[in-house]
């Protein structure tokens, strides 16, 4: 469960303070598949970064499973990310010198998972995202869609309680984007992992059950489709 | 452990950085090793020359004589030679003993006159300690009075040959000038410039005669059975012969030369430092570039749960692994070059030909490998490459994860 209480974020541009988030209150339950929608500059990335403990709010609180993240030191935040949060980026952010397999392996190495177990998990997950044969490819030997699948596998491999995806489909064509969304939806159903992703793409919103709309750093709409839609 | 794995992989994937950095380290280290081998070789040769031709392990003088070093005063000499020889011969640890007389003189071939250092040697005993007889390259060693040995360079300077006649001119201890006619019986090549350029060696009896010394000598040379334990032997000798005499080891007498050698070592250290700084600047640069282009990667790793410490560790391991490779390579290369120096040596003849150098050695310098230095240099290389990779990564970790991620 993620809870934001009166979240504010001001960016300093020169001497001027620019409010990117202006009082966000939101609760996202475990297992939700939630889109944060809104036009460019509305604060989506800022919100996701704060939820993911990559950035700190100027004011307000973030509670992850009841823990006030603001009170954690940088080491504890790193640990929280290591154990609970998976990230998927718009630009994929795979490590260029590593193969698909090795990229997915890093979170497991960090968690001290032993080698045999690592291998089993990675191979399984690569099959699941449909990249069984791409195990030894480097990022520059894969298409954008394939890279994003690897990135999703990397985010999921440690079985985090939530995956934060900032515009995961923005760099993909619509067919590939649909495939990726379908994949995320499938994994959400299968593993019960919370997915929070940002988008300004109607297509993405169609896939999500809940859509939170941001505008100028405020929530202007929060819709949940009835089940079975 | 786990981070080491990642670092290890990175080292082999970022080949360009690895090669440039390792090459810089290995060039730096091998030149340090090279210089050290040379210096050691030069010092060892110098020490050998001093012991084998000039001073033996230690010398006994009349008290006060040595303080006027270079003047060769004939009024403070060892008068009671029999007493000293008797006493010293009895002391344990004394292997050989011989007498010498040194004096200022000049030699003339009838046209030119050149100042030289005259030396009277005990024809029987001198060769038990010194290697002058082995250094005769033409003619023979001294046979008796009237013979003189001169160095190869002096011979060629004065156009002398075996059988040539020269006159030796000197002032005896009473201040009277004396001249003797001598026959060049042999020409020596010792590798010690003093002996090869400036020395006229005659039988000691003749020198004593020439200088009116009676049985007196300027010095008594002592060869020890253990050259690593000279200080205790020196103490025993001093005690046996008393305060009228002064005992000095070859090291004490050549402090100036080893001071020069100290300077050279300081110089060597400076050169090494410059080489290392250049290498380090190269490494910092490559590392900085490597870190810069990996800032988004650092952001991604942080997002995945790497702490700053973890990132720093990863780069330190990378630097360390590269350092170990570069240092191994450098030591190996340095060792190869050193082996060449040990077996073949470097010929400096042309450099020193027209120089009046006092450093007592041959112009072909043979190396001497110092394995402890090799180990030190290796560790130093690893240390430098770790330290040098620390600074760029500290800069990178100062960025917040968000900013690192935005950095494209
Ligand atoms: N590091 C920063 N420094 C200054 N201003 C920033 C910074 N990051 C974001 N902003 C500003 O904060 C506001 C919100 O930015 P944010 O990136 O969260 O928007 P977004 O909704 O993700 O937009 P997009 O859809 O274009 O990615 C924008 O006006 C942006 O200019
Ligand atoms: Mg954004």
XYZ file of C-alpha atoms and ligand atoms in Angstrom:
669
model
C 0.000 0.000 0.000
C 1.310 3.405 -1.021
C -0.078 6.553 0.477
C 0.775 10.157 -0.375
C -0.350 12.858 2.031
C -0.352 16.505 0.957
C 2.675 16.030 -1.254
C 4.426 19.160 -2.487
C 7.495 19.482 -4.633
C 9.102 22.782 -5.537
C 11.961 22.986 -8.023
C 14.344 25.849 -7.740
C 15.012 27.413 -11.097
C 17.578 30.090 -10.514
C 16.082 32.053 -7.633
C 12.494 31.198 -8.466
C 10.660 28.307 -6.874
C 8.565 26.323 -9.326
C 5.842 24.181 -7.755
C 5.744 20.878 -9.683
C 3.451 19.121 -7.197
C 0.939 21.156 -5.273
C -0.725 18.990 -2.652
C -1.208 15.427 -3.814
C -3.284 13.039 -1.698
C -3.593 9.511 -3.018
C -3.813 5.920 -1.827
C -2.825 3.017 -4.025
C -3.607 -0.453 -2.717
C -1.474 -3.524 -3.270
C -2.041 -5.233 -6.578
C -3.528 -2.177 -8.298
C -2.815 -1.394 -11.937
C -2.856 2.380 -11.928
C -2.110 4.954 -14.582
C -1.029 8.459 -13.701
C -2.202 10.499 -16.652
C -1.728 14.114 -17.547
C -0.203 16.470 -20.062
C 3.491 17.094 -20.313
C 4.788 19.044 -17.344
C 1.892 18.083 -15.071
C 4.211 16.386 -12.573
C 3.897 12.672 -13.394
C 7.594 11.906 -13.352
C 8.076 13.981 -10.243
C 5.353 12.047 -8.426
C 6.682 8.648 -9.475
C 10.223 9.573 -8.456
C 9.039 10.613 -5.033
C 6.974 7.455 -4.609
C 10.046 5.453 -5.652
C 12.273 7.191 -3.077
C 14.503 8.575 -5.800
C 13.534 12.118 -4.865
C 12.335 13.841 -1.736
C 9.181 15.958 -1.433
C 9.426 19.562 -0.287
C 6.462 18.980 1.969
C 4.123 16.107 2.754
C 4.584 12.413 3.398
C 4.918 9.168 1.509
C 3.997 5.996 3.349
C 4.990 2.668 1.854
C 3.404 -0.225 3.708
C 3.004 2.126 6.631
C 6.623 3.316 6.717
C 7.193 7.034 6.420
C 9.805 7.123 3.724
C 10.849 10.707 4.514
C 12.326 9.519 7.754
C 14.634 6.994 6.105
C 18.300 7.698 5.514
C 19.789 7.210 2.073
C 20.986 3.717 2.928
C 17.568 2.604 4.112
C 16.000 4.134 1.030
C 18.429 2.200 -1.130
C 17.449 -0.934 0.773
C 13.772 -0.187 0.304
C 14.292 0.184 -3.442
C 16.371 -2.939 -3.503
C 13.730 -5.047 -1.756
C 10.389 -3.556 -2.698
C 10.486 -1.385 -5.792
C 11.117 -2.156 -9.434
C 11.614 0.616 -11.969
C 10.840 0.717 -15.674
C 12.035 3.765 -17.557
C 10.884 5.490 -20.700
C 14.417 5.138 -22.062
C 14.710 1.494 -20.925
C 18.028 2.203 -19.141
C 19.536 -1.194 -19.658
C 23.233 -1.317 -18.940
C 24.765 -1.305 -22.404
C 27.739 -3.566 -21.741
C 25.618 -6.294 -20.200
C 23.491 -8.929 -21.929
C 19.766 -9.311 -21.326
C 20.533 -12.074 -18.860
C 23.142 -10.042 -16.989
C 20.927 -6.969 -16.817
C 18.183 -8.969 -15.180
C 20.724 -10.609 -12.901
C 21.852 -7.408 -11.172
C 18.909 -7.020 -8.747
C 19.344 -10.670 -7.779
C 23.077 -10.266 -7.205
C 22.259 -7.287 -5.010
C 19.874 -9.455 -3.011
C 22.501 -12.175 -2.596
C 20.448 -14.759 -4.449
C 22.667 -17.714 -5.216
C 23.695 -18.411 -8.768
C 21.622 -21.509 -9.536
C 18.480 -19.842 -8.299
C 19.312 -16.664 -10.219
C 19.626 -18.572 -13.434
C 16.366 -20.420 -12.977
C 14.449 -17.224 -12.241
C 15.958 -15.238 -15.100
C 15.410 -17.933 -17.700
C 11.852 -18.392 -16.526
C 11.111 -14.682 -16.620
C 12.724 -14.187 -20.017
C 10.421 -16.902 -21.349
C 7.515 -15.145 -19.717
C 8.243 -11.825 -21.423
C 8.774 -13.699 -24.678
C 12.547 -13.258 -25.009
C 13.732 -16.803 -24.406
C 16.127 -16.666 -27.327
C 17.484 -13.208 -26.532
C 19.206 -14.229 -23.374
C 22.705 -13.317 -24.584
C 21.836 -10.216 -26.580
C 23.194 -6.850 -25.597
C 20.789 -3.892 -25.511
C 22.068 -2.492 -28.812
C 21.258 -5.812 -30.466
C 17.578 -5.575 -29.521
C 14.586 -3.486 -30.632
C 13.040 -0.917 -28.299
C 10.166 -3.238 -27.472
C 12.537 -6.069 -26.680
C 14.651 -3.800 -24.511
C 11.570 -2.691 -22.607
C 10.603 -6.320 -22.027
C 14.036 -6.944 -20.583
C 13.592 -3.860 -18.413
C 10.244 -5.159 -17.191
C 11.798 -8.532 -16.454
C 14.572 -6.746 -14.580
C 12.031 -4.820 -12.509
C 10.028 -7.942 -11.735
C 12.725 -10.505 -11.135
C 13.134 -9.688 -7.466
C 9.358 -9.947 -6.968
C 8.950 -6.401 -5.696
C 5.769 -5.234 -4.077
C 5.462 -2.488 -6.681
C 6.716 -1.585 -10.110
C 6.954 2.067 -11.062
C 6.996 2.696 -14.784
C 7.513 6.218 -16.118
C 5.994 6.360 -19.627
C 7.069 2.810 -20.386
C 5.567 2.900 -23.879
C 6.453 6.431 -24.945
C 9.363 5.284 -27.066
C 7.483 2.426 -28.688
C 5.103 2.202 -31.635
C 1.476 1.538 -30.821
C 1.513 -2.178 -31.637
C 4.557 -2.755 -29.465
C 3.095 -0.485 -26.799
C -0.033 -2.642 -26.701
C 2.054 -5.769 -26.338
C 4.017 -4.273 -23.481
C 0.855 -3.108 -21.736
C -0.750 -6.492 -22.191
C 2.366 -8.057 -20.730
C 2.342 -5.777 -17.711
C -1.345 -6.434 -17.191
C -0.749 -10.153 -17.386
C 2.111 -10.004 -14.904
C 0.022 -7.824 -12.610
C -2.712 -10.443 -12.633
C -0.314 -13.335 -12.212
C 2.053 -12.006 -9.552
C -0.220 -9.506 -7.825
C 2.459 -6.842 -8.154
C 1.297 -3.239 -7.866
C 1.921 -1.346 -11.108
C 1.966 2.408 -11.169
C 2.793 3.966 -14.490
C 2.618 7.396 -15.965
C 1.410 8.218 -19.430
C -0.200 10.831 -21.585
C -1.309 8.218 -24.042
C -5.030 7.342 -24.276
C -4.083 3.798 -25.275
C -2.348 3.237 -21.945
C -5.302 4.563 -20.039
C -7.519 2.086 -21.842
C -5.506 -0.717 -20.320
C -5.525 0.569 -16.768
C -8.277 -0.016 -14.293
C -7.658 3.144 -12.384
C -6.579 6.399 -13.960
C -5.409 9.300 -11.828
C -5.277 12.531 -13.827
C -2.803 15.237 -12.954
C -2.769 18.814 -14.098
C -0.342 21.468 -12.922
C 0.755 19.347 -10.014
C -2.730 18.575 -8.706
C -5.037 15.595 -9.022
C -7.969 16.655 -11.122
C -9.612 13.280 -11.630
C -9.409 9.760 -10.173
C -11.514 7.147 -12.008
C -11.721 3.433 -11.425
C -13.437 1.305 -14.031
C -15.814 -1.305 -12.712
C -14.359 -4.811 -12.638
C -14.678 -7.031 -15.645
C -14.399 -4.161 -18.072
C 31.661 -10.219 -3.157
C 28.615 -9.661 -5.272
C 29.768 -6.208 -6.318
C 33.162 -7.646 -7.219
C 31.352 -9.860 -9.734
C 29.707 -6.899 -11.387
C 32.963 -4.924 -11.349
C 34.885 -7.830 -12.843
C 32.389 -8.010 -15.704
C 32.559 -4.269 -16.277
C 36.335 -4.346 -16.526
C 36.150 -6.771 -19.415
C 33.281 -5.021 -21.150
C 34.754 -1.526 -21.020
C 37.781 -2.696 -22.944
C 38.962 0.678 -24.143
C 39.185 2.093 -20.643
C 40.781 -1.083 -19.322
C 43.450 -1.144 -22.002
C 44.346 2.539 -21.809
C 44.473 2.542 -18.041
C 46.349 -0.714 -17.652
C 48.833 0.387 -20.307
C 49.436 3.705 -18.536
C 50.030 1.930 -15.245
C 52.319 -0.657 -16.745
C 54.433 1.907 -18.580
C 54.758 3.931 -15.378
C 55.684 0.950 -13.276
C 58.087 -0.630 -15.715
C 60.026 2.610 -15.983
C 60.179 2.781 -12.188
C 61.515 -0.765 -12.083
C 63.947 -0.041 -14.886
C 65.375 2.958 -13.067
C 65.608 1.112 -9.810
C 67.463 -1.772 -11.431
C 69.906 0.643 -13.025
C 70.547 2.575 -9.826
C 71.025 -0.602 -7.825
C 73.364 -1.956 -10.456
C 75.367 1.251 -10.539
C 75.624 1.391 -6.763
C 76.597 -2.221 -6.523
C 79.293 -1.783 -9.144
C 80.549 1.317 -7.412
C 80.710 -0.481 -4.073
C 82.481 -3.409 -5.691
C 85.040 -1.126 -7.308
C 85.703 0.680 -4.061
C 86.185 -2.532 -2.096
C 88.119 -4.371 -4.776
C 90.526 -1.613 -5.741
C 90.444 1.300 -3.388
C 89.780 0.661 0.276
C 88.998 -3.001 0.981
C 86.496 -3.320 3.835
C 88.205 -0.956 6.198
C 91.399 0.977 6.586
C 93.515 1.952 9.509
C 95.099 5.410 9.505
C 97.070 7.418 11.987
C 94.656 9.550 13.994
C 94.028 12.779 12.087
C 95.267 11.581 8.715
C 91.917 10.983 7.154
C 90.524 14.366 8.097
C 92.942 15.803 5.588
C 91.597 13.542 2.924
C 92.804 14.473 -0.519
C 95.947 16.109 0.844
C 97.736 12.870 1.710
C 99.781 14.404 4.545
C 102.985 12.545 5.171
C 103.406 13.789 8.739
C 100.494 11.812 10.150
C 101.188 8.283 9.015
C 101.189 4.892 10.670
C 104.706 4.667 12.047
C 104.556 1.522 14.135
C 103.398 -0.742 11.335
C 104.658 -3.947 12.925
C 102.589 -3.310 16.050
C 99.391 -2.629 14.137
C 99.848 -5.580 11.797
C 100.556 -7.890 14.731
C 97.580 -6.756 16.736
C 95.142 -6.769 13.830
C 96.228 -10.163 12.541
C 95.242 -11.662 15.900
C 91.680 -10.367 15.734
C 88.937 -12.819 14.799
C 87.074 -11.845 11.669
C 90.089 -10.341 9.927
C 90.699 -12.245 6.739
C 93.540 -10.425 5.037
C 95.635 -7.386 5.720
C 97.983 -5.328 3.584
C 99.826 -2.014 3.647
C 99.612 0.840 1.225
C 101.212 4.241 0.777
C 99.370 6.970 -1.062
C 101.046 10.171 -2.147
C 100.728 13.094 -4.470
C 103.050 12.978 -7.438
C 103.364 13.837 -11.051
C 104.717 11.796 -13.899
C 106.560 12.992 -16.885
C 107.507 11.381 -20.153
C 110.084 14.078 -20.785
C 107.650 16.324 -22.621
C 104.375 16.410 -20.706
C 103.932 16.356 -16.985
C 100.698 15.122 -15.403
C 99.639 15.107 -11.754
C 98.753 11.653 -10.530
C 98.011 9.812 -7.354
C 100.956 7.637 -6.473
C 100.376 4.410 -4.650
C 102.823 1.994 -3.156
C 101.522 -1.543 -2.781
C 102.812 -4.649 -1.096
C 103.527 -6.840 -4.107
C 102.983 -10.058 -2.155
C 99.936 -9.187 -0.115
C 98.014 -6.642 -2.112
C 96.507 -9.199 -4.437
C 95.001 -11.171 -1.622
C 92.660 -8.267 -1.095
C 92.645 -6.174 -4.226
C 92.147 -7.092 -7.836
C 94.794 -4.975 -9.478
C 96.823 -7.914 -10.725
C 93.732 -9.335 -12.466
C 93.191 -6.008 -14.161
C 96.470 -5.970 -16.024
C 95.554 -5.867 -19.715
C 99.035 -5.436 -21.172
C 102.460 -6.354 -19.825
C 102.746 -7.796 -16.334
C 102.096 -6.951 -12.719
C 104.823 -5.234 -10.679
C 107.910 -7.407 -10.481
C 110.079 -5.218 -8.296
C 111.456 -1.740 -7.762
C 111.641 0.397 -10.836
C 108.344 -0.920 -12.155
C 105.184 1.108 -12.448
C 101.623 0.168 -13.334
C 99.445 2.769 -14.957
C 95.844 2.884 -16.070
C 94.715 2.464 -19.627
C 93.376 5.986 -19.954
C 96.513 7.538 -18.526
C 98.576 5.416 -20.892
C 96.664 6.607 -23.895
C 96.619 10.246 -22.672
C 100.389 10.234 -22.451
C 100.910 7.847 -25.354
C 102.674 5.341 -23.088
C 103.032 1.641 -23.661
C 104.486 -1.339 -21.873
C 108.224 -0.708 -21.666
C 107.935 3.081 -21.848
C 110.059 5.102 -19.438
C 108.566 7.748 -17.203
C 109.817 9.873 -14.387
C 107.843 10.139 -11.171
C 108.332 13.349 -9.243
C 107.251 13.855 -5.639
C 108.030 15.716 -2.480
C 109.176 13.555 0.422
C 108.061 14.005 4.025
C 110.917 16.443 4.621
C 109.815 18.639 1.756
C 112.570 17.593 -0.616
C 111.707 16.947 -4.226
C 112.652 13.531 -5.531
C 112.466 12.063 -8.979
C 112.748 8.408 -10.009
C 112.892 6.839 -13.414
C 110.430 3.989 -13.838
C 109.529 1.468 -16.509
C 105.906 0.873 -17.367
C 105.635 -2.828 -16.689
C 101.905 -3.180 -17.105
C 98.768 -1.360 -18.047
C 95.598 -1.888 -16.023
C 91.953 -1.572 -16.814
C 89.969 -1.733 -13.596
C 86.743 0.005 -14.517
C 87.437 2.378 -11.648
C 88.125 5.799 -13.182
C 90.546 6.856 -10.454
C 92.718 3.841 -11.200
C 92.360 3.970 -14.960
C 93.091 7.678 -15.345
C 95.076 9.049 -12.440
C 97.073 6.385 -10.739
C 100.684 5.308 -10.774
C 101.241 2.125 -8.797
C 104.710 1.171 -7.580
C 106.116 -1.313 -5.047
C 105.633 -0.113 -1.465
C 109.321 -0.315 -0.616
C 110.103 2.065 -3.388
C 107.388 4.454 -2.290
C 108.690 4.436 1.271
C 112.117 5.165 -0.102
C 110.924 7.914 -2.375
C 109.012 9.627 0.416
C 111.536 8.960 3.191
C 108.916 7.178 5.296
C 111.104 4.483 6.738
C 108.811 1.546 7.551
C 105.783 3.871 7.858
C 102.694 3.606 5.648
C 99.734 5.856 5.111
C 97.183 3.114 5.569
C 96.640 -0.498 6.461
C 93.848 -2.230 4.583
C 91.748 -4.928 6.212
C 89.542 -7.480 4.507
C 86.869 -8.923 6.784
C 85.608 -12.483 6.607
C 82.033 -11.238 6.778
C 81.386 -8.066 4.867
C 77.981 -7.627 6.462
C 79.406 -7.345 9.962
C 81.995 -4.617 9.638
C 80.948 -2.428 12.561
C 81.725 -4.963 15.326
C 85.021 -5.799 13.660
C 85.881 -2.144 13.422
C 85.179 -1.769 17.145
C 87.404 -4.725 18.005
C 90.257 -3.359 15.901
C 89.942 0.128 17.381
C 90.058 -1.305 20.843
C 93.131 -3.416 20.105
C 95.256 -0.660 18.591
C 94.122 2.283 20.693
C 93.492 5.963 20.168
C 96.508 6.792 18.069
C 94.784 5.182 15.157
C 91.565 5.660 13.324
C 89.628 2.825 11.678
C 87.190 3.670 8.915
C 84.952 1.351 6.917
C 84.639 1.693 3.169
C 81.126 3.039 3.654
C 82.275 5.782 5.975
C 85.033 6.800 3.622
C 82.655 6.937 0.678
C 79.775 8.619 2.409
C 79.996 11.394 -0.160
C 79.509 8.996 -3.042
C 76.551 7.370 -1.385
C 75.219 10.788 -0.669
C 75.388 11.445 -4.402
C 73.700 8.127 -4.772
C 71.081 9.339 -2.312
C 70.577 12.393 -4.504
C 70.263 10.171 -7.507
C 67.708 8.129 -5.690
C 65.813 11.268 -4.842
C 66.099 12.159 -8.525
C 64.945 8.720 -9.498
C 62.052 9.103 -7.124
C 61.162 12.460 -8.674
C 61.281 11.023 -12.183
C 59.197 8.084 -11.050
C 56.800 10.497 -9.421
C 56.475 12.489 -12.625
C 55.915 9.305 -14.620
C 53.315 8.182 -12.118
C 51.634 11.583 -12.106
C 51.446 11.535 -15.895
C 50.053 8.015 -15.776
C 47.687 9.018 -12.993
C 46.426 12.028 -14.947
C 45.818 9.703 -17.872
C 43.966 7.285 -15.647
C 41.923 10.010 -13.962
C 40.956 11.252 -17.385
C 39.878 7.883 -18.676
C 38.120 7.130 -15.412
C 36.406 10.491 -15.447
C 35.209 9.898 -18.982
C 34.135 6.400 -18.048
C 32.245 7.647 -15.021
C 30.644 10.495 -16.976
C 29.342 8.260 -19.691
C 28.088 5.912 -17.018
C 26.167 8.479 -14.981
C 22.762 7.317 -16.281
C 23.902 3.802 -15.460
C 24.772 4.944 -11.950
C 21.271 6.438 -11.680
C 19.743 3.187 -12.870
C 21.799 1.151 -10.416
C 20.718 3.461 -7.614
C 17.101 3.025 -8.654
C 17.661 -0.719 -8.445
C 18.824 -0.371 -4.872
C 22.551 0.298 -5.066
C 23.671 2.574 -2.243
C 26.324 5.222 -2.817
C 28.768 3.004 -1.007
C 27.896 0.187 -3.368
C 28.556 2.374 -6.405
C 31.853 3.618 -4.978
C 32.837 0.065 -4.145
C 32.052 -1.058 -7.660
C 34.305 1.589 -9.162
C 37.052 0.916 -6.628
C 36.948 -2.752 -7.519
C 37.070 -1.856 -11.182
C 40.056 0.414 -10.547
C 41.658 -2.266 -8.408
C 41.199 -5.013 -10.970
C 42.567 -2.804 -13.734
C 45.372 -1.802 -11.361
C 46.281 -5.419 -10.686
C 46.355 -6.193 -14.394
C 48.340 -3.082 -15.265
C 50.742 -3.607 -12.380
C 51.299 -7.256 -13.215
C 51.978 -6.290 -16.797
C 54.244 -3.433 -15.718
C 56.194 -5.633 -13.301
C 56.561 -8.333 -15.899
C 57.789 -5.890 -18.498
C 60.000 -4.126 -15.976
C 61.448 -7.484 -14.972
C 62.175 -8.381 -18.583
C 63.961 -5.090 -19.175
C 65.769 -5.520 -15.863
C 66.900 -8.982 -16.859
C 68.354 -7.497 -20.005
C 70.137 -4.923 -17.849
C 71.468 -7.605 -15.546
C 72.803 -9.786 -18.320
C 73.775 -7.317 -21.004
C 73.833 -3.927 -19.354
C 73.708 -0.424 -20.777
C 76.767 1.127 -22.377
C 77.265 4.710 -21.286
C 80.829 5.042 -22.608
C 79.929 7.578 -25.236
C 78.040 9.709 -22.729
C 80.839 9.833 -20.182
C 83.787 9.809 -22.520
C 84.653 13.463 -22.109
C 83.343 13.897 -18.628
C 85.465 13.944 -15.560
C 83.243 11.814 -13.400
C 84.155 10.620 -9.969
C 81.558 7.910 -9.627
C 83.719 4.825 -9.340
C 82.412 2.408 -11.922
C 82.576 1.200 -15.474
C 80.624 2.835 -18.205
C 78.732 -0.310 -18.925
C 76.230 -0.416 -16.145
C 74.782 -3.760 -15.318
C 71.498 -3.908 -13.489
C 70.729 -5.392 -10.123
C 67.135 -6.445 -9.464
C 65.576 -5.564 -6.146
C 62.655 -7.932 -5.678
C 61.367 -6.106 -2.639
C 61.163 -2.968 -4.746
C 59.300 -4.962 -7.361
C 56.696 -5.931 -4.803
C 56.494 -2.370 -3.567
C 56.062 -1.059 -7.101
C 53.299 -3.586 -7.738
C 51.361 -2.577 -4.650
C 52.000 1.051 -5.459
C 50.475 0.585 -8.926
C 47.347 -1.029 -7.522
C 47.105 1.654 -4.861
C 47.443 4.497 -7.350
C 44.814 3.103 -9.681
C 42.353 2.643 -6.824
C 42.950 6.117 -5.431
C 42.724 7.617 -8.850
C 39.393 5.970 -9.624
C 38.027 7.185 -6.327
C 37.857 10.837 -7.181
C 35.743 10.707 -10.359
C 33.241 8.342 -8.805
C 32.882 10.457 -5.681
C 31.821 13.264 -7.974
C 29.292 11.032 -9.677
C 27.771 9.731 -6.459
C 27.217 13.257 -5.252
C 24.450 13.474 -7.848
C 21.021 12.465 -6.598
C 19.618 9.386 -8.303
C 17.020 11.504 -10.107
C 19.637 13.853 -11.485
C 21.849 10.960 -12.505
C 18.924 9.441 -14.367
C 18.173 12.720 -16.135
C 21.815 13.003 -17.188
C 21.825 11.921 -20.806
N 14.959 18.921 -12.098
C 14.071 19.865 -12.387
N 14.398 21.154 -12.211
C 13.483 22.126 -12.466
N 12.277 21.893 -12.877
C 11.865 20.637 -13.074
C 12.755 19.553 -12.832
N 12.111 18.399 -13.107
C 10.867 18.780 -13.493
N 10.727 20.111 -13.479
C 9.538 20.846 -13.785
O 8.488 20.321 -13.004
C 7.322 20.155 -13.767
C 6.876 18.721 -13.729
O 7.795 17.942 -14.391
P 7.632 16.389 -14.648
O 8.842 15.918 -15.289
O 7.177 15.762 -13.400
O 6.419 16.397 -15.684
P 5.821 15.187 -16.498
O 4.394 15.183 -16.180
O 6.593 13.972 -16.226
O 6.048 15.639 -17.979
P 6.376 14.760 -19.279
O 5.083 14.136 -19.690
O 6.861 15.727 -20.271
O 7.391 13.761 -18.869
C 7.666 20.596 -15.187
O 7.159 21.900 -15.380
C 9.168 20.626 -15.221
O 9.612 21.678 -16.021
Mg 7.820 12.687 -17.356
